[in-house]
Amino acid sequence: MLLTQLRGNGIDAVHESKTDDARVVVINTCGFVENAKQESIDTILRYVDAKDEGIVDKVYVTGCLSQRYKDDLEKEIPSVDAWFGTRDLSRLLKVFNANYRQELVGERILTNPAHYAYLKISEGCDRPCSFCAIPLMRGGHISRPMEELVLEAKNLAKQGTKELLLIAQDSTYYGLDLYKKRNMAELLLRLSDVAGIEWIRIHYAFPAGFPMDILDVMADRQNICKYLDIPLQHASSKMLQLMRRGTTREKTQELLETIRSKVPGIAIRTTMITGHPGESEQDFQELLDFVEHSRFDRLGVFTYSHEDATHSYSMKDDVPEDVKQERMDQLMEVQQNISLDLNRKKIGQTFKVMVDRKEGGNFIGRTESDSPEVDNEVIIATDEYLRAGEFVNVKITAASEFDLTGEAISVT
Ligand code: SF4
């Protein structure tokens, strides 16, 4: 959106420019967990050095890190010309003598290949999760109006987008503020009607208060992927309570059963956290057992990061780092076996695959069960030239833990 506004004001802005001839640099930062914060600070320091060497004239910093630590950072890194928060787009434009242009709302300049696009359906979060600093940076939940989202989806489809990835801090809360009810089902229906959109994928669905009606829409509509990214974070009821997730192990299990029975064949992706304060060996074993039995299609695991001003910051960070790490490794090992087993079952079957790119002599794509960057890929053997965004039927011939290999049968 920043790129759209800058270019709409006649400013030649480039995302992650590979050349060093830019005179002005805007760094969009993340402030979520320790690693991300460090990466953001390293990037700021790199450009501050470039400024000191006369390579660039101005360095501006925006995004979550800047929102969260502006006062400290201003003192620590005075060479930065200005700091902006997460809702400061208009103020940031002012330093370029540019104005926020309302008529550009709904237009996007994509920074990833045009055939898929992230569609942010809401901003901020009203949940009280103990470990999470996001509400401190992004503020409370604000849903974007459906009309605006449908307009954006139509504009994206005109640019060649075929897959929409719906994202938010908490996508299942969508509509509660604006329409006084959870309204994801209606949003899905309206997006599903947009011509040219062939896949719609839901990310970051919070488990408590899950809107069950989206499952009917998912089962009914062909262009809504049978895929759900639902971060569960833990399985022990004690830990879920400590983490303030508003659910229990039993309720989580029931929810997973309902999802799988209403949408047969659905791919479920989740994330877990190891080493939250208070996590005993017994809690971890419960989590391990849950992961073993739930057989998620995809799993991401993070070690707990002790973030200031969060609720759990008031607790003692009592699980040693090496234990957090070891627990994460154990979970990933269990998941690797599950993933290999699930992938091997696909050998001999044919899937509709979206081509993402050419790499070496191969084309790489994804099935409906895979989101870009985070999930499995399909390595496609073919003599044909395939274009990014094209769909092709692929018969799977081999499988490893995280990839499938197959032969292109026909372009769909
Ligand atoms: S729902 Fe997600 S973004 Fe919101 S507080 Fe919980 S973990 Fe953070």
Tab-separated table of C-alpha atoms and ligand atoms in Angstrom:
chain	number	residue	atom	x	y	z
A	1	MET	CA	0.000	0.000	0.000
A	2	LEU	CA	2.914	2.310	0.741
A	3	LEU	CA	4.365	1.522	-2.693
A	4	THR	CA	1.001	2.243	-4.309
A	5	GLN	CA	0.702	5.583	-2.527
A	6	LEU	CA	4.287	6.599	-3.323
A	7	ARG	CA	4.063	5.708	-6.997
A	8	GLY	CA	0.602	7.259	-7.157
A	9	ASN	CA	2.268	10.485	-6.020
A	10	GLY	CA	4.877	10.227	-8.779
A	11	ILE	CA	7.669	8.872	-6.565
A	12	ASP	CA	9.821	6.131	-8.034
A	13	ALA	CA	9.824	3.554	-5.223
A	14	VAL	CA	11.349	0.089	-5.508
A	15	HIS	CA	10.751	-2.835	-3.142
A	16	GLU	CA	14.004	-4.382	-1.890
A	17	SER	CA	16.044	-2.591	-4.522
A	18	LYS	CA	19.017	-4.637	-5.679
A	19	THR	CA	20.966	-1.545	-6.691
A	20	ASP	CA	22.449	1.007	-4.281
A	21	ASP	CA	21.459	4.134	-6.160
A	22	ALA	CA	18.433	4.939	-3.981
A	23	ARG	CA	18.915	8.191	-2.115
A	24	VAL	CA	16.073	7.578	0.305
A	25	VAL	CA	15.511	4.314	2.158
A	26	VAL	CA	12.341	3.301	4.006
A	27	ILE	CA	12.790	0.273	6.253
A	28	ASN	CA	9.646	-1.631	7.206
A	29	THR	CA	10.404	-3.433	10.467
A	30	CYS	CA	9.055	-6.344	12.486
A	31	GLY	CA	9.013	-6.282	16.281
A	32	PHE	CA	7.321	-9.594	17.046
A	33	VAL	CA	10.031	-11.796	18.581
A	34	GLU	CA	13.730	-11.518	19.377
A	35	ASN	CA	15.071	-12.817	16.023
A	36	ALA	CA	12.830	-10.542	14.010
A	37	LYS	CA	13.773	-7.540	16.134
A	38	GLN	CA	17.472	-8.259	15.646
A	39	GLU	CA	17.060	-8.578	11.903
A	40	SER	CA	15.243	-5.239	11.813
A	41	ILE	CA	17.924	-3.512	13.879
A	42	ASP	CA	20.720	-4.982	11.732
A	43	THR	CA	18.989	-3.617	8.633
A	44	ILE	CA	18.572	-0.161	10.180
A	45	LEU	CA	22.243	-0.093	11.198
A	46	ARG	CA	23.341	-1.163	7.712
A	47	TYR	CA	21.551	1.813	6.161
A	48	VAL	CA	22.618	4.223	8.878
A	49	ASP	CA	26.217	3.253	7.986
A	50	ALA	CA	25.398	3.825	4.309
A	51	LYS	CA	24.111	7.265	5.257
A	52	ASP	CA	27.278	8.045	7.240
A	53	GLU	CA	29.315	7.038	4.185
A	54	GLY	CA	27.265	9.390	1.992
A	55	ILE	CA	25.714	6.556	-0.043
A	56	VAL	CA	22.146	7.459	0.936
A	57	ASP	CA	20.659	10.790	2.022
A	58	LYS	CA	17.749	9.784	4.248
A	59	VAL	CA	16.776	6.753	6.300
A	60	TYR	CA	13.188	6.392	7.505
A	61	VAL	CA	11.960	3.528	9.680
A	62	THR	CA	8.376	2.329	9.888
A	63	GLY	CA	6.452	-0.766	11.044
A	64	CYS	CA	6.075	-2.708	14.247
A	65	LEU	CA	9.519	-2.361	15.823
A	66	SER	CA	9.354	1.371	15.382
A	67	GLN	CA	5.821	1.464	16.826
A	68	ARG	CA	6.884	-0.535	19.865
A	69	TYR	CA	10.269	0.972	20.710
A	70	LYS	CA	10.268	4.372	19.023
A	71	ASP	CA	11.363	6.349	22.095
A	72	ASP	CA	14.303	4.062	22.896
A	73	LEU	CA	15.370	3.668	19.289
A	74	GLU	CA	15.334	7.411	18.665
A	75	LYS	CA	17.882	7.837	21.438
A	76	GLU	CA	19.975	4.824	20.452
A	77	ILE	CA	20.112	5.429	16.685
A	78	PRO	CA	19.886	9.217	16.200
A	79	SER	CA	21.039	9.090	12.565
A	80	VAL	CA	17.641	7.803	11.475
A	81	ASP	CA	15.780	10.771	10.003
A	82	ALA	CA	12.300	9.848	11.245
A	83	TRP	CA	10.443	6.993	12.915
A	84	PHE	CA	6.865	5.990	12.074
A	85	GLY	CA	4.366	3.637	13.682
A	86	THR	CA	2.014	1.082	12.197
A	87	ARG	CA	-0.786	3.529	11.464
A	88	ASP	CA	1.330	6.434	10.241
A	89	LEU	CA	1.060	6.066	6.481
A	90	SER	CA	-0.177	9.630	5.922
A	91	ARG	CA	2.584	11.088	8.102
A	92	LEU	CA	5.198	9.015	6.296
A	93	LEU	CA	3.940	10.262	2.921
A	94	LYS	CA	4.359	13.837	4.121
A	95	VAL	CA	8.174	13.488	4.269
A	96	PHE	CA	8.008	12.851	0.519
A	97	ASN	CA	5.710	15.867	0.085
A	98	ALA	CA	3.107	13.303	-0.933
A	99	ASN	CA	-0.535	13.029	0.119
A	100	TYR	CA	-2.601	10.000	1.039
A	101	ARG	CA	-4.768	9.414	-2.015
A	102	GLN	CA	-8.096	7.894	-1.056
A	103	GLU	CA	-8.862	6.911	-4.654
A	104	LEU	CA	-5.951	4.450	-4.540
A	105	VAL	CA	-7.577	2.384	-1.767
A	106	GLY	CA	-8.075	-1.125	-3.133
A	107	GLU	CA	-5.094	-0.833	-5.485
A	108	ARG	CA	-1.948	-2.771	-4.820
A	109	ILE	CA	1.566	-3.096	-6.116
A	110	LEU	CA	2.564	-6.688	-5.528
A	111	THR	CA	5.967	-7.543	-4.135
A	112	ASN	CA	5.548	-11.262	-4.786
A	113	PRO	CA	4.759	-12.999	-8.104
A	114	ALA	CA	1.432	-11.669	-9.423
A	115	HIS	CA	-0.345	-15.044	-9.509
A	116	TYR	CA	-0.856	-15.043	-5.746
A	117	ALA	CA	-1.499	-12.204	-3.348
A	118	TYR	CA	-1.978	-11.736	0.376
A	119	LEU	CA	-5.230	-9.987	1.214
A	120	LYS	CA	-5.257	-8.423	4.655
A	121	ILE	CA	-8.844	-8.593	5.831
A	122	SER	CA	-8.363	-6.875	9.176
A	123	GLU	CA	-5.713	-5.164	11.205
A	124	GLY	CA	-4.894	-5.505	14.903
A	125	CYS	CA	-6.167	-7.920	17.509
A	126	ASP	CA	-8.509	-7.896	20.513
A	127	ARG	CA	-7.348	-11.202	22.043
A	128	PRO	CA	-5.454	-11.374	25.301
A	129	CYS	CA	-2.878	-14.120	24.476
A	130	SER	CA	-0.278	-14.019	27.222
A	131	PHE	CA	2.852	-14.280	25.079
A	132	CYS	CA	1.915	-11.969	22.259
A	133	ALA	CA	3.162	-8.440	21.641
A	134	ILE	CA	1.148	-7.931	18.466
A	135	PRO	CA	-1.770	-6.013	20.020
A	136	LEU	CA	0.815	-3.652	21.556
A	137	MET	CA	2.084	-2.853	18.091
A	138	ARG	CA	-0.928	-3.194	15.835
A	139	GLY	CA	-3.644	-2.020	18.223
A	140	GLY	CA	-7.176	-3.408	18.533
A	141	HIS	CA	-9.018	-5.340	15.836
A	142	ILE	CA	-10.317	-3.329	12.878
A	143	SER	CA	-12.051	-5.263	10.084
A	144	ARG	CA	-11.788	-3.879	6.579
A	145	PRO	CA	-15.179	-3.361	4.899
A	146	MET	CA	-16.210	-6.189	2.578
A	147	GLU	CA	-16.758	-3.835	-0.359
A	148	GLU	CA	-13.166	-2.614	-0.087
A	149	LEU	CA	-11.844	-6.182	0.045
A	150	VAL	CA	-13.926	-7.296	-2.932
A	151	LEU	CA	-12.720	-4.267	-4.903
A	152	GLU	CA	-9.123	-5.106	-4.019
A	153	ALA	CA	-9.667	-8.741	-5.038
A	154	LYS	CA	-11.139	-7.634	-8.396
A	155	ASN	CA	-8.168	-5.329	-9.017
A	156	LEU	CA	-5.769	-8.127	-8.133
A	157	ALA	CA	-7.555	-10.548	-10.460
A	158	LYS	CA	-7.157	-7.991	-13.271
A	159	GLN	CA	-3.386	-7.998	-12.589
A	160	GLY	CA	-3.317	-11.785	-12.999
A	161	THR	CA	-3.788	-12.925	-9.395
A	162	LYS	CA	-5.381	-16.360	-9.196
A	163	GLU	CA	-4.856	-17.167	-5.541
A	164	LEU	CA	-5.827	-15.001	-2.577
A	165	LEU	CA	-4.283	-15.694	0.812
A	166	LEU	CA	-6.510	-14.173	3.457
A	167	ILE	CA	-4.464	-12.892	6.358
A	168	ALA	CA	-5.122	-10.984	9.563
A	169	GLN	CA	-3.859	-11.156	13.103
A	170	ASP	CA	-7.030	-13.094	13.883
A	171	SER	CA	-9.094	-13.951	10.825
A	172	THR	CA	-11.956	-15.660	12.674
A	173	TYR	CA	-12.797	-12.396	14.453
A	174	TYR	CA	-13.542	-10.796	11.085
A	175	GLY	CA	-16.698	-8.696	11.138
A	176	LEU	CA	-17.382	-8.599	14.887
A	177	ASP	CA	-16.442	-4.936	15.164
A	178	LEU	CA	-17.866	-3.753	11.861
A	179	TYR	CA	-20.929	-5.936	11.359
A	180	LYS	CA	-21.513	-7.011	14.975
A	181	LYS	CA	-21.188	-10.663	13.976
A	182	ARG	CA	-18.463	-13.006	12.752
A	183	ASN	CA	-18.768	-12.526	9.038
A	184	MET	CA	-16.026	-14.549	7.439
A	185	ALA	CA	-18.527	-16.865	5.711
A	186	GLU	CA	-20.149	-13.991	3.825
A	187	LEU	CA	-16.766	-12.512	2.968
A	188	LEU	CA	-15.670	-15.884	1.559
A	189	LEU	CA	-18.796	-16.127	-0.571
A	190	ARG	CA	-18.309	-12.664	-1.993
A	191	LEU	CA	-14.626	-13.203	-2.732
A	192	SER	CA	-15.385	-16.588	-4.234
A	193	ASP	CA	-17.640	-14.822	-6.780
A	194	VAL	CA	-14.784	-12.660	-8.072
A	195	ALA	CA	-14.014	-13.782	-11.635
A	196	GLY	CA	-10.502	-15.109	-12.133
A	197	ILE	CA	-9.853	-16.079	-8.510
A	198	GLU	CA	-9.312	-19.817	-8.512
A	199	TRP	CA	-7.975	-20.412	-5.010
A	200	ILE	CA	-8.826	-18.671	-1.725
A	201	ARG	CA	-6.852	-19.745	1.304
A	202	ILE	CA	-7.502	-18.934	4.974
A	203	HIS	CA	-4.632	-18.172	7.337
A	204	TYR	CA	-4.480	-17.404	11.066
A	205	ALA	CA	-7.887	-18.686	12.152
A	206	PHE	CA	-8.102	-18.420	15.934
A	207	PRO	CA	-9.608	-21.600	17.448
A	208	ALA	CA	-11.809	-20.059	20.193
A	209	GLY	CA	-15.089	-18.748	18.768
A	210	PHE	CA	-14.338	-20.395	15.419
A	211	PRO	CA	-17.122	-19.507	12.933
A	212	MET	CA	-18.417	-22.959	11.967
A	213	ASP	CA	-20.400	-21.605	9.010
A	214	ILE	CA	-17.176	-21.112	7.045
A	215	LEU	CA	-16.844	-24.898	6.876
A	216	ASP	CA	-20.051	-25.182	4.826
A	217	VAL	CA	-18.811	-22.501	2.450
A	218	MET	CA	-15.472	-24.267	2.189
A	219	ALA	CA	-17.137	-27.585	1.402
A	220	ASP	CA	-19.516	-25.964	-1.150
A	221	ARG	CA	-17.325	-23.609	-3.086
A	222	GLN	CA	-14.722	-25.099	-5.375
A	223	ASN	CA	-12.411	-22.107	-5.327
A	224	ILE	CA	-12.095	-22.023	-1.533
A	225	CYS	CA	-9.112	-24.223	-0.726
A	226	LYS	CA	-9.743	-27.155	1.546
A	227	TYR	CA	-7.002	-25.774	3.700
A	228	LEU	CA	-6.980	-24.142	7.095
A	229	ASP	CA	-4.158	-22.487	8.961
A	230	ILE	CA	-5.284	-22.556	12.600
A	231	PRO	CA	-2.564	-21.705	15.135
A	232	LEU	CA	-3.231	-23.777	18.269
A	233	GLN	CA	-0.021	-22.913	20.183
A	234	HIS	CA	-0.424	-25.709	22.748
A	235	ALA	CA	-2.494	-28.724	23.710
A	236	SER	CA	-2.369	-29.010	27.489
A	237	SER	CA	-5.442	-27.368	29.040
A	238	LYS	CA	-3.272	-25.957	31.805
A	239	MET	CA	-0.967	-24.301	29.294
A	240	LEU	CA	-3.847	-23.054	27.142
A	241	GLN	CA	-5.245	-21.364	30.210
A	242	LEU	CA	-1.877	-19.859	31.153
A	243	MET	CA	-1.512	-18.677	27.573
A	244	ARG	CA	-5.016	-17.139	27.783
A	245	ARG	CA	-6.216	-18.854	24.620
A	246	GLY	CA	-9.844	-19.225	25.701
A	247	THR	CA	-10.000	-22.950	24.941
A	248	THR	CA	-9.064	-26.396	26.273
A	249	ARG	CA	-7.586	-29.589	24.889
A	250	GLU	CA	-11.024	-31.209	24.717
A	251	LYS	CA	-12.589	-28.282	22.871
A	252	THR	CA	-9.643	-28.149	20.481
A	253	GLN	CA	-9.990	-31.838	19.720
A	254	GLU	CA	-13.720	-31.473	19.126
A	255	LEU	CA	-13.097	-28.550	16.808
A	256	LEU	CA	-10.556	-30.505	14.754
A	257	GLU	CA	-12.984	-33.416	14.464
A	258	THR	CA	-15.779	-31.124	13.269
A	259	ILE	CA	-13.518	-29.427	10.730
A	260	ARG	CA	-12.380	-32.755	9.336
A	261	SER	CA	-15.835	-34.248	9.172
A	262	LYS	CA	-17.435	-31.203	7.529
A	263	VAL	CA	-14.630	-30.701	5.019
A	264	PRO	CA	-13.281	-34.148	4.146
A	265	GLY	CA	-9.691	-34.116	2.929
A	266	ILE	CA	-8.964	-30.675	4.410
A	267	ALA	CA	-5.272	-29.884	4.982
A	268	ILE	CA	-4.695	-28.400	8.427
A	269	ARG	CA	-1.696	-26.283	9.249
A	270	THR	CA	-0.930	-25.223	12.799
A	271	THR	CA	1.797	-23.724	14.953
A	272	MET	CA	2.933	-24.551	18.473
A	273	ILE	CA	5.094	-22.787	21.043
A	274	THR	CA	7.509	-24.647	23.303
A	275	GLY	CA	8.809	-23.339	26.621
A	276	HIS	CA	6.116	-20.830	27.619
A	277	PRO	CA	6.507	-20.009	31.353
A	278	GLY	CA	5.082	-22.830	33.428
A	279	GLU	CA	5.439	-25.542	30.774
A	280	SER	CA	6.414	-28.692	32.683
A	281	GLU	CA	7.773	-31.892	31.161
A	282	GLN	CA	4.292	-33.361	31.592
A	283	ASP	CA	2.682	-30.476	29.664
A	284	PHE	CA	5.197	-30.953	26.910
A	285	GLN	CA	4.556	-34.712	26.746
A	286	GLU	CA	0.867	-33.924	26.393
A	287	LEU	CA	1.664	-31.610	23.500
A	288	LEU	CA	3.878	-34.224	21.874
A	289	ASP	CA	1.163	-36.841	22.220
A	290	PHE	CA	-1.410	-34.434	20.765
A	291	VAL	CA	0.770	-33.707	17.738
A	292	GLU	CA	1.419	-37.418	17.237
A	293	HIS	CA	-2.281	-38.224	17.255
A	294	SER	CA	-3.644	-35.187	15.437
A	295	ARG	CA	-1.567	-35.849	12.314
A	296	PHE	CA	-1.502	-32.280	11.083
A	297	ASP	CA	-0.632	-31.821	7.454
A	298	ARG	CA	1.725	-28.988	8.362
A	299	LEU	CA	3.256	-27.877	11.623
A	300	GLY	CA	5.419	-24.912	12.560
A	301	VAL	CA	7.054	-24.763	15.991
A	302	PHE	CA	8.522	-21.725	17.723
A	303	THR	CA	10.392	-21.439	20.973
A	304	TYR	CA	8.853	-18.994	23.463
A	305	SER	CA	10.291	-15.480	23.332
A	306	HIS	CA	10.021	-13.441	26.569
A	307	GLU	CA	8.593	-10.148	25.302
A	308	ASP	CA	8.384	-7.091	27.517
A	309	ALA	CA	4.953	-5.626	28.316
A	310	THR	CA	3.171	-8.887	27.465
A	311	HIS	CA	1.127	-10.689	30.108
A	312	SER	CA	3.587	-13.579	30.399
A	313	TYR	CA	6.465	-11.154	30.920
A	314	SER	CA	5.235	-10.904	34.517
A	315	MET	CA	5.918	-14.654	34.886
A	316	LYS	CA	9.347	-16.149	35.254
A	317	ASP	CA	10.865	-17.299	31.944
A	318	ASP	CA	11.522	-20.593	33.683
A	319	VAL	CA	12.152	-23.044	30.834
A	320	PRO	CA	15.850	-22.948	29.880
A	321	GLU	CA	16.620	-22.057	26.247
A	322	ASP	CA	18.171	-25.459	25.490
A	323	VAL	CA	15.035	-27.204	26.799
A	324	LYS	CA	12.779	-24.973	24.668
A	325	GLN	CA	14.920	-25.828	21.666
A	326	GLU	CA	15.045	-29.545	22.428
A	327	ARG	CA	11.251	-29.661	22.784
A	328	MET	CA	10.876	-27.878	19.476
A	329	ASP	CA	13.233	-30.385	17.816
A	330	GLN	CA	11.296	-33.317	19.258
A	331	LEU	CA	8.015	-31.977	17.901
A	332	MET	CA	9.536	-31.391	14.487
A	333	GLU	CA	10.950	-34.903	14.417
A	334	VAL	CA	7.527	-36.394	15.135
A	335	GLN	CA	6.012	-34.163	12.470
A	336	GLN	CA	8.629	-35.155	9.892
A	337	ASN	CA	7.543	-38.771	10.132
A	338	ILE	CA	3.872	-37.801	9.877
A	339	SER	CA	4.607	-35.584	6.896
A	340	LEU	CA	6.586	-38.312	5.130
A	341	ASP	CA	3.810	-40.807	5.728
A	342	LEU	CA	1.101	-38.430	4.458
A	343	ASN	CA	3.180	-37.520	1.417
A	344	ARG	CA	3.921	-41.147	0.522
A	345	LYS	CA	0.190	-41.838	0.447
A	346	LYS	CA	-0.038	-39.320	-2.403
A	347	ILE	CA	2.216	-41.350	-4.718
A	348	GLY	CA	0.189	-42.487	-7.728
A	349	GLN	CA	-2.512	-39.820	-7.217
A	350	THR	CA	-3.031	-36.837	-9.504
A	351	PHE	CA	-3.328	-33.283	-8.159
A	352	LYS	CA	-4.137	-29.917	-9.628
A	353	VAL	CA	-0.931	-27.924	-9.138
A	354	MET	CA	-0.316	-24.202	-9.477
A	355	VAL	CA	3.066	-23.450	-11.044
A	356	ASP	CA	5.086	-20.971	-8.973
A	357	ARG	CA	8.462	-20.741	-10.720
A	358	LYS	CA	11.198	-22.390	-12.715
A	359	GLU	CA	14.234	-23.453	-10.737
A	360	GLY	CA	17.216	-25.081	-12.394
A	361	GLY	CA	15.741	-27.439	-14.963
A	362	ASN	CA	12.501	-27.967	-13.003
A	363	PHE	CA	9.199	-26.244	-12.527
A	364	ILE	CA	8.044	-25.857	-8.957
A	365	GLY	CA	4.413	-25.664	-7.910
A	366	ARG	CA	1.914	-26.283	-5.123
A	367	THR	CA	-1.293	-28.201	-4.568
A	368	GLU	CA	-4.425	-26.769	-2.949
A	369	SER	CA	-3.045	-28.113	0.360
A	370	ASP	CA	0.022	-25.876	0.257
A	371	SER	CA	0.527	-22.214	0.937
A	372	PRO	CA	3.521	-20.445	-0.643
A	373	GLU	CA	6.788	-20.203	1.295
A	374	VAL	CA	5.634	-22.254	4.292
A	375	ASP	CA	4.262	-25.547	2.949
A	376	ASN	CA	5.219	-28.386	0.615
A	377	GLU	CA	6.219	-27.906	-2.978
A	378	VAL	CA	5.738	-30.115	-6.016
A	379	ILE	CA	8.701	-30.605	-8.338
A	380	ILE	CA	7.201	-31.036	-11.792
A	381	ALA	CA	8.857	-33.039	-14.543
A	382	THR	CA	7.723	-31.929	-17.995
A	383	ASP	CA	9.009	-31.196	-21.513
A	384	GLU	CA	6.533	-28.330	-21.841
A	385	TYR	CA	7.260	-24.749	-20.812
A	386	LEU	CA	5.002	-23.833	-17.898
A	387	ARG	CA	4.240	-20.281	-16.874
A	388	ALA	CA	3.965	-19.063	-13.296
A	389	GLY	CA	0.305	-19.060	-12.306
A	390	GLU	CA	-0.627	-21.801	-14.727
A	391	PHE	CA	-2.477	-24.877	-13.425
A	392	VAL	CA	-1.316	-28.329	-14.400
A	393	ASN	CA	-2.420	-31.831	-13.423
A	394	VAL	CA	0.502	-33.676	-11.895
A	395	LYS	CA	0.754	-37.367	-11.123
A	396	ILE	CA	2.895	-37.882	-8.030
A	397	THR	CA	5.772	-40.307	-8.512
A	398	ALA	CA	7.922	-39.738	-5.404
A	399	ALA	CA	7.677	-38.126	-1.972
A	400	SER	CA	10.003	-36.880	0.743
A	401	GLU	CA	9.159	-35.258	4.099
A	402	PHE	CA	8.438	-31.844	2.675
A	403	ASP	CA	8.259	-32.207	-1.107
A	404	LEU	CA	6.472	-34.170	-3.782
A	405	THR	CA	7.795	-35.020	-7.229
A	406	GLY	CA	5.561	-35.741	-10.177
A	407	GLU	CA	4.948	-35.737	-13.911
A	408	ALA	CA	2.786	-33.169	-15.633
A	409	ILE	CA	-0.144	-34.906	-17.287
A	410	SER	CA	-2.133	-32.008	-18.687
A	411	VAL	CA	-2.458	-28.282	-18.414
A	412	THR	CA	-5.871	-27.486	-16.903
B	1	SF4	S1	-4.792	-13.947	18.476
B	1	SF4	FE1	-2.744	-13.976	17.579
B	1	SF4	S2	-2.203	-11.785	17.295
B	1	SF4	FE2	-3.943	-11.860	18.716
B	1	SF4	S3	-3.014	-11.814	20.761
B	1	SF4	FE3	-3.353	-13.998	20.213
B	1	SF4	S4	-1.423	-14.685	19.243
B	1	SF4	FE4	-1.417	-12.412	19.280
